[in-house]
mmCIF file of C-alpha atoms in Angstrom:
data_model
loop_
_atom_site.group_PDB
_atom_site.id
_atom_site.type_symbol
_atom_site.label_atom_id
_atom_site.label_comp_id
_atom_site.label_asym_id
_atom_site.label_seq_id
_atom_site.Cartn_x
_atom_site.Cartn_y
_atom_site.Cartn_z
ATOM 1 C CA VAL S 3 0.000 0.000 0.000
ATOM 2 C CA GLN S 4 1.278 3.424 -0.895
ATOM 3 C CA LEU S 5 -0.446 6.726 -0.266
ATOM 4 C CA VAL S 6 1.191 9.899 -1.532
ATOM 5 C CA GLU S 7 -0.290 13.274 -0.676
ATOM 6 C CA SER S 8 0.361 16.429 -2.652
ATOM 7 C CA GLY S 9 -1.036 19.918 -3.126
ATOM 8 C CA GLY S 10 -0.066 21.519 0.153
ATOM 9 C CA GLY S 11 1.667 24.849 0.454
ATOM 10 C CA LEU S 12 1.504 28.372 1.800
ATOM 11 C CA VAL S 13 -1.789 30.132 1.157
ATOM 12 C CA GLN S 14 -3.392 33.344 2.354
ATOM 13 C CA PRO S 15 -6.476 33.273 4.569
ATOM 14 C CA GLY S 16 -9.663 32.983 2.565
ATOM 15 C CA ARG S 17 -7.995 31.307 -0.396
ATOM 16 C CA SER S 18 -8.358 27.726 -1.624
ATOM 17 C CA LEU S 19 -6.215 24.626 -2.029
ATOM 18 C CA ARG S 20 -6.896 21.180 -3.425
ATOM 19 C CA LEU S 21 -5.105 18.230 -1.882
ATOM 20 C CA THR S 22 -4.611 14.987 -3.761
ATOM 21 C CA CYS S 23 -3.800 11.526 -2.478
ATOM 22 C CA ALA S 24 -2.447 9.087 -5.053
ATOM 23 C CA ALA S 25 -3.109 5.520 -3.971
ATOM 24 C CA SER S 26 -1.431 2.344 -5.171
ATOM 25 C CA GLY S 27 -0.798 -1.216 -4.112
ATOM 26 C CA PHE S 28 -4.413 -2.081 -3.313
ATOM 27 C CA THR S 29 -7.820 -2.139 -4.973
ATOM 28 C CA PHE S 30 -8.703 1.481 -4.329
ATOM 29 C CA ASP S 31 -12.411 1.241 -5.070
ATOM 30 C CA ASP S 32 -12.884 -1.442 -2.397
ATOM 31 C CA TYR S 33 -12.042 0.857 0.503
ATOM 32 C CA ALA S 34 -13.222 3.932 2.351
ATOM 33 C CA MET S 35 -10.686 6.739 2.481
ATOM 34 C CA HIS S 36 -10.017 9.484 4.983
ATOM 35 C CA TRP S 37 -8.240 12.775 5.616
ATOM 36 C CA VAL S 38 -6.689 13.383 9.033
ATOM 37 C CA ARG S 39 -4.733 16.482 9.989
ATOM 38 C CA GLN S 40 -2.205 17.389 12.627
ATOM 39 C CA ALA S 41 -1.441 20.980 13.531
ATOM 40 C CA PRO S 42 2.207 21.661 14.398
ATOM 41 C CA GLY S 43 3.009 20.105 17.764
ATOM 42 C CA LYS S 44 -0.599 19.004 18.284
ATOM 43 C CA GLY S 45 -2.615 15.807 18.157
ATOM 44 C CA LEU S 46 -4.504 14.077 15.393
ATOM 45 C CA GLU S 47 -7.803 15.475 14.136
ATOM 46 C CA TRP S 48 -10.035 13.521 11.779
ATOM 47 C CA VAL S 49 -11.170 15.816 8.967
ATOM 48 C CA SER S 50 -13.282 13.892 6.461
ATOM 49 C CA SER S 51 -14.175 10.446 5.161
ATOM 50 C CA ILE S 52 -15.714 8.970 2.046
ATOM 51 C CA THR S 53 -16.963 5.457 1.399
ATOM 52 C CA TRP S 54 -15.823 3.407 -1.561
ATOM 53 C CA ASN S 55 -18.819 4.460 -3.650
ATOM 54 C CA SER S 56 -18.916 8.089 -2.401
ATOM 55 C CA ARG S 57 -22.423 7.541 -1.025
ATOM 56 C CA SER S 58 -21.506 8.303 2.586
ATOM 57 C CA ILE S 59 -19.368 11.308 3.460
ATOM 58 C CA GLY S 60 -18.540 12.901 6.772
ATOM 59 C CA TYR S 61 -16.791 16.050 7.957
ATOM 60 C CA VAL S 62 -15.613 17.431 11.249
ATOM 61 C CA ASP S 63 -17.794 20.385 12.220
ATOM 62 C CA SER S 64 -14.990 22.927 11.820
ATOM 63 C CA VAL S 65 -14.672 22.292 8.064
ATOM 64 C CA LYS S 66 -18.301 21.698 7.091
ATOM 65 C CA GLY S 67 -19.320 24.001 4.279
ATOM 66 C CA ARG S 68 -15.697 24.844 3.454
ATOM 67 C CA PHE S 69 -14.049 21.505 2.595
ATOM 68 C CA THR S 70 -15.235 18.893 0.099
ATOM 69 C CA ILE S 71 -13.921 15.352 -0.104
ATOM 70 C CA SER S 72 -14.149 13.385 -3.318
ATOM 71 C CA ARG S 73 -12.550 10.445 -5.065
ATOM 72 C CA ASP S 74 -11.921 9.153 -8.551
ATOM 73 C CA ASN S 75 -11.831 5.378 -8.528
ATOM 74 C CA ALA S 76 -10.723 5.320 -12.172
ATOM 75 C CA THR S 77 -7.449 7.061 -11.292
ATOM 76 C CA ASN S 78 -7.053 5.782 -7.706
ATOM 77 C CA SER S 79 -7.141 9.312 -6.373
ATOM 78 C CA LEU S 80 -8.604 10.964 -3.270
ATOM 79 C CA TYR S 81 -9.135 14.695 -3.074
ATOM 80 C CA LEU S 82 -9.804 17.383 -0.514
ATOM 81 C CA GLN S 83 -10.983 20.713 -1.849
ATOM 82 C CA MET S 84 -10.367 23.329 0.818
ATOM 83 C CA ASN S 85 -12.059 26.706 0.437
ATOM 84 C CA GLY S 86 -12.163 29.672 2.782
ATOM 85 C CA LEU S 87 -8.961 28.575 4.480
ATOM 86 C CA ARG S 88 -8.265 29.919 7.935
ATOM 87 C CA PRO S 89 -5.056 30.082 9.980
ATOM 88 C CA ASP S 90 -6.336 27.300 12.226
ATOM 89 C CA ASP S 91 -6.432 25.008 9.178
ATOM 90 C CA THR S 92 -2.624 25.042 9.224
ATOM 91 C CA ALA S 93 -1.576 21.427 9.613
ATOM 92 C CA LEU S 94 0.028 18.379 8.094
ATOM 93 C CA TYR S 95 -2.753 16.644 6.175
ATOM 94 C CA TYR S 96 -2.612 12.852 6.033
ATOM 95 C CA CYS S 97 -4.464 10.585 3.668
ATOM 96 C CA ALA S 98 -5.466 7.282 5.279
ATOM 97 C CA LYS S 99 -7.025 4.080 4.010
ATOM 98 C CA GLY S 100 -9.936 2.433 5.730
ATOM 99 C CA SER S 101 -9.453 -1.101 6.948
ATOM 100 C CA VAL S 102 -11.006 -4.072 5.209
ATOM 101 C CA ILE S 103 -12.358 -5.091 8.613
ATOM 102 C CA VAL S 104 -14.170 -1.838 9.235
ATOM 103 C CA ALA S 105 -14.056 1.387 7.255
ATOM 104 C CA GLY S 106 -13.518 3.594 10.274
ATOM 105 C CA VAL S 107 -10.183 2.049 11.222
ATOM 106 C CA PHE S 108 -7.253 3.678 9.429
ATOM 107 C CA ASP S 109 -4.767 0.940 8.569
ATOM 108 C CA SER S 110 -2.399 2.734 6.189
ATOM 109 C CA TRP S 111 -1.257 6.329 6.130
ATOM 110 C CA GLY S 112 0.666 8.579 3.796
ATOM 111 C CA GLN S 113 3.504 10.857 4.876
ATOM 112 C CA GLY S 114 1.312 13.934 4.711
ATOM 113 C CA THR S 115 1.312 17.270 2.912
ATOM 114 C CA LEU S 116 1.770 20.502 4.826
ATOM 115 C CA VAL S 117 -0.778 23.289 4.520
ATOM 116 C CA THR S 118 0.154 26.671 5.955
ATOM 117 C CA VAL S 119 -2.458 29.409 6.047
ATOM 118 C CA SER S 120 -0.900 32.774 6.705
ATOM 119 C CA SER S 121 -0.837 36.288 5.334
ATOM 120 C CA ASP D 29 -20.450 14.062 18.927
ATOM 121 C CA ILE D 30 -18.419 11.537 20.880
ATOM 122 C CA VAL D 31 -15.553 13.171 22.770
ATOM 123 C CA MET D 32 -12.481 11.117 23.605
ATOM 124 C CA THR D 33 -10.227 11.856 26.552
ATOM 125 C CA GLN D 34 -6.943 10.224 27.546
ATOM 126 C CA SER D 35 -4.891 10.047 30.700
ATOM 127 C CA PRO D 36 -2.212 10.746 31.564
ATOM 128 C CA ASP D 37 -1.043 13.386 29.104
ATOM 129 C CA SER D 38 2.429 11.894 29.353
ATOM 130 C CA LEU D 39 4.314 9.269 31.284
ATOM 131 C CA ALA D 40 7.885 8.114 31.687
ATOM 132 C CA VAL D 41 8.530 4.442 32.282
ATOM 133 C CA SER D 42 11.720 2.484 32.836
ATOM 134 C CA LEU D 43 12.828 0.086 30.139
ATOM 135 C CA GLY D 44 11.158 -3.264 30.721
ATOM 136 C CA ALA D 45 8.457 -1.793 32.936
ATOM 137 C CA ARG D 46 4.741 -1.598 32.254
ATOM 138 C CA ALA D 47 3.084 1.446 30.703
ATOM 139 C CA THR D 48 -0.649 1.994 31.019
ATOM 140 C CA ILE D 49 -2.652 4.510 29.030
ATOM 141 C CA ASN D 50 -6.319 5.218 29.633
ATOM 142 C CA CYS D 51 -8.959 6.359 27.173
ATOM 143 C CA LYS D 52 -12.523 7.388 27.924
ATOM 144 C CA SER D 53 -15.371 8.120 25.527
ATOM 145 C CA SER D 54 -18.214 10.503 26.321
ATOM 146 C CA GLN D 55 -20.713 7.825 25.358
ATOM 147 C CA SER D 56 -20.546 4.098 24.924
ATOM 148 C CA VAL D 57 -18.862 2.785 21.789
ATOM 149 C CA LEU D 58 -20.115 -0.746 22.404
ATOM 150 C CA SER D 59 -22.446 -1.955 19.698
ATOM 151 C CA ARG D 60 -25.438 -3.929 20.953
ATOM 152 C CA TYR D 61 -25.728 -5.316 17.417
ATOM 153 C CA ASN D 62 -22.408 -7.202 17.355
ATOM 154 C CA ASN D 63 -21.073 -6.717 20.925
ATOM 155 C CA ASN D 64 -17.934 -5.053 19.580
ATOM 156 C CA ASN D 65 -16.309 -1.931 20.955
ATOM 157 C CA TYR D 66 -15.604 0.538 18.147
ATOM 158 C CA LEU D 67 -12.264 1.669 19.567
ATOM 159 C CA ALA D 68 -8.804 1.701 17.990
ATOM 160 C CA TRP D 69 -5.315 2.608 19.182
ATOM 161 C CA TYR D 70 -2.543 4.203 17.136
ATOM 162 C CA GLN D 71 1.146 4.808 17.748
ATOM 163 C CA GLN D 72 2.919 7.841 16.311
ATOM 164 C CA LYS D 73 6.681 8.077 16.517
ATOM 165 C CA PRO D 74 8.410 11.429 15.995
ATOM 166 C CA GLY D 75 8.427 12.511 12.371
ATOM 167 C CA GLN D 76 6.292 9.573 11.240
ATOM 168 C CA PRO D 77 2.640 9.081 10.361
ATOM 169 C CA PRO D 78 0.494 7.169 12.844
ATOM 170 C CA LYS D 79 0.457 3.396 12.835
ATOM 171 C CA LEU D 80 -2.552 1.251 13.661
ATOM 172 C CA LEU D 81 -1.925 -0.951 16.698
ATOM 173 C CA ILE D 82 -5.288 -2.268 17.876
ATOM 174 C CA TYR D 83 -8.913 -2.232 16.743
ATOM 175 C CA TRP D 84 -12.152 -3.584 18.239
ATOM 176 C CA ALA D 85 -10.549 -2.432 21.515
ATOM 177 C CA TYR D 86 -8.315 -5.489 21.821
ATOM 178 C CA THR D 87 -7.498 -7.002 18.396
ATOM 179 C CA ARG D 88 -3.876 -6.456 17.441
ATOM 180 C CA GLU D 89 -3.127 -5.407 13.888
ATOM 181 C CA SER D 90 -0.932 -7.882 12.047
ATOM 182 C CA GLY D 91 2.719 -7.521 13.028
ATOM 183 C CA VAL D 92 2.108 -5.629 16.266
ATOM 184 C CA PRO D 93 4.143 -7.117 19.135
ATOM 185 C CA ASP D 94 2.151 -8.920 21.797
ATOM 186 C CA ARG D 95 3.492 -6.620 24.496
ATOM 187 C CA PHE D 96 0.750 -4.244 23.312
ATOM 188 C CA THR D 97 -2.621 -5.156 24.814
ATOM 189 C CA GLY D 98 -5.931 -3.371 24.549
ATOM 190 C CA SER D 99 -8.727 -3.825 27.046
ATOM 191 C CA GLY D 100 -11.939 -2.245 28.264
ATOM 192 C CA SER D 101 -15.525 -1.890 27.152
ATOM 193 C CA GLY D 102 -18.292 0.656 26.853
ATOM 194 C CA THR D 103 -16.676 3.974 27.713
ATOM 195 C CA ASP D 104 -13.419 3.033 29.431
ATOM 196 C CA PHE D 105 -10.418 1.545 27.687
ATOM 197 C CA THR D 106 -6.767 0.844 28.388
ATOM 198 C CA LEU D 107 -3.674 0.294 26.287
ATOM 199 C CA THR D 108 -0.958 -1.567 28.142
ATOM 200 C CA ILE D 109 2.625 -1.968 27.040
ATOM 201 C CA SER D 110 3.758 -4.886 29.184
ATOM 202 C CA SER D 111 7.515 -4.382 28.914
ATOM 203 C CA LEU D 112 8.515 -1.031 27.484
ATOM 204 C CA GLN D 113 11.164 -1.070 24.781
ATOM 205 C CA ALA D 114 13.157 1.892 23.512
ATOM 206 C CA GLU D 115 11.331 1.726 20.184
ATOM 207 C CA ASP D 116 7.992 2.240 21.953
ATOM 208 C CA VAL D 117 8.752 5.898 22.656
ATOM 209 C CA ALA D 118 5.874 7.589 20.884
ATOM 210 C CA VAL D 119 2.547 9.326 21.267
ATOM 211 C CA TYR D 120 -0.422 6.979 21.538
ATOM 212 C CA TYR D 121 -3.918 7.911 20.418
ATOM 213 C CA CYS D 122 -7.254 6.235 20.903
ATOM 214 C CA GLN D 123 -9.972 6.701 18.286
ATOM 215 C CA GLN D 124 -13.663 5.892 18.182
ATOM 216 C CA TYR D 125 -15.320 4.703 14.991
ATOM 217 C CA TYR D 126 -18.753 4.067 16.477
ATOM 218 C CA SER D 127 -20.324 7.228 15.108
ATOM 219 C CA THR D 128 -19.554 6.476 11.463
ATOM 220 C CA PRO D 129 -19.037 8.515 9.274
ATOM 221 C CA ILE D 130 -17.865 10.846 12.047
ATOM 222 C CA PHE D 131 -14.723 9.794 13.870
ATOM 223 C CA THR D 132 -12.767 11.287 16.750
ATOM 224 C CA PHE D 133 -9.329 10.838 18.246
ATOM 225 C CA GLY D 134 -8.241 11.294 21.795
ATOM 226 C CA PRO D 135 -5.714 14.028 22.548
ATOM 227 C CA GLY D 136 -2.813 11.592 22.807
ATOM 228 C CA THR D 137 -0.494 10.291 25.517
ATOM 229 C CA LYS D 138 3.246 10.724 25.195
ATOM 230 C CA VAL D 139 5.363 7.808 26.405
ATOM 231 C CA ASP D 140 9.033 8.333 27.240
ATOM 232 C CA ILE D 141 11.811 6.382 28.894
ATOM 233 C CA LYS D 142 12.548 7.200 32.527
#
């Protein structure tokens, strides 16, 4: 299993970014996928999840209405569209794969992509 | 939403000694449907992504050493490292997956060598 995040960077408050997670080494469209973030020196915060067929999606309250998760099973890609970014969105964003046992267990993680929101 | 808390915030344990980390959920994560506790534990070493250790509160992920043991039910859970090794220095997080598709992590417990 390999998960490679990209798309992070320095962005001004109020602007947008789109994160991408390129997945390989497993049958992508069999598994739920997740985004988890970690602010510098802080703990883990679950951000968003999407089932294999995109029919069930969830968001942490702090990003509802601003972030949109999506996936393209044809290209084995997971996305996170982040609009209206705020300084407290600054974090390392991890892509994680749901377990075959239960979707809500995160059994593989990428190395993360850093998002910095600052003027 | 289910809120997860952990105690202590940090602990220092001698090599070979036992380390115990507690996790509490604001509501039960025990399913009456299948009698499983929807609780996982992760280990995060410095500079690395988290690693899944345990799910269903006590089932070890493949390859996880048996010195890691999960226990508990309902709202109260424990991760025990029976004989601390140097490579176990890390932050440990519990996570509930009961309220799918909303998930929450505990704040983490840092484990160091005394």
